Amino acid sequence: MTENQAQIDYWNSAAGLRWVTHQDRLDALIGHIGELAMDAAHPAAGERILDVGCGCGATTLALAERARGGRVVGLDVSAPMLARARQRVGDRADIELLEGDAARLPLPAGGFDLVFSRFGVMFFADATAAFTHLHAATAPGGRLAFVCWRALTENPWTSIGLNAMAGLDQSPPYDPEAPGPFSLARPEKVRAVLDAAGWRDVTVTGHDVPLRYSDDANLDAAAEFYSSVGPVARILATLDEERAALGRARVRTALAPHLGADGCVLPGAVWVVTARAS
Ligand SMILES: C[S@@+](CC[C@H](N)C(=O)[O-])C[C@H]1O[C@@H](n2cnc3c(N)ncnc32)[C@H](O)[C@@H]1O
């Protein structure tokens, strides 16, 4: 058991399977956000790169394309998501996929020029310890670049669903500091964690990002995808049929004002964080 066991269990449960089932649509939903982080990371030819919480492998593949002649290691705790990543990577010699906890798995000291993550570093029980471990795996002067969510209040793509599901389940009150999507939402916390973990020249840059749940004015399709993965799906999985139906109906109603001729688009907000290893 590690201090991250609850998250390891979560990402190996139905949650990980939902990401596998909807991998294509999720990559389309957040692909442009990963590109923001990748532009900030500027991976270069021949570099050794670690993709933390690589999930189903989209960014691992993209990093390998950018770092031609280099080597990319994708690391994740989720066996089902890694299995999907392995299918996509095939027998490429420049990519290795590892199953393990990024906070603990032994990694070569100074073995990476760049540590990257698209939404994979917010789930550590002890963020400082985890980023210290990742720092030790980074060559002196090497880079860190990741993207994480800003506060829940700035991310209607989540709050709309949580508000729609309010009162339907027995979830404890939302704790923004707990391991989870919004645990690095406070820039002062990001800076404190990275400083304590040995990283220097920290930058935290905000971006407003649209999340497109459908490409046309099909409300049912948008509501179905929205409810299939993420916070609403997690709650729906705990409800009996009657409450789940009520929740789905509420979600559909809540999404309606965000539907236009070119699709259902919800606002989101992220931080792109960069730093340098001392
Ligand atoms: C929100 S998903 C993002 C997946 C992928 N980066 C993407 O953008 O498609 C978060 C990922 O972080 C992984 N994860 C969570 N805690 C982790 C840990 N301690 N070590 C490695 N991976 C972890 C999860 O298994 C999951 O794949």
mmCIF file of C-alpha atoms in Angstrom, residues 22 25 213 218-229 236 248 251-252 255:
data_model
loop_
_atom_site.group_PDB
_atom_site.id
_atom_site.type_symbol
_atom_site.label_atom_id
_atom_site.label_comp_id
_atom_site.label_asym_id
_atom_site.label_seq_id
_atom_site.Cartn_x
_atom_site.Cartn_y
_atom_site.Cartn_z
ATOM 1 C CA HIS A 22 -14.071 7.232 -24.521
ATOM 2 C CA ARG A 25 -13.520 11.670 -27.692
ATOM 3 C CA TYR A 213 -18.865 18.137 -25.859
ATOM 4 C CA ASN A 218 -27.438 17.613 -30.664
ATOM 5 C CA LEU A 219 -28.184 18.051 -26.971
ATOM 6 C CA ASP A 220 -28.705 14.324 -26.353
ATOM 7 C CA ALA A 221 -25.279 13.465 -27.773
ATOM 8 C CA ALA A 222 -23.604 16.182 -25.712
ATOM 9 C CA ALA A 223 -25.382 15.117 -22.504
ATOM 10 C CA GLU A 224 -24.565 11.458 -23.135
ATOM 11 C CA PHE A 225 -20.829 12.155 -23.550
ATOM 12 C CA TYR A 226 -20.758 14.660 -20.683
ATOM 13 C CA SER A 227 -22.347 12.079 -18.349
ATOM 14 C CA SER A 228 -20.130 9.195 -19.521
ATOM 15 C CA VAL A 229 -16.849 10.321 -18.002
ATOM 16 C CA LEU A 236 -24.000 8.304 -11.532
ATOM 17 C CA ARG A 248 -29.200 12.570 -16.371
ATOM 18 C CA VAL A 251 -27.558 17.392 -16.649
ATOM 19 C CA ARG A 252 -29.366 17.630 -19.992
ATOM 20 C CA LEU A 255 -26.223 21.850 -20.703
#
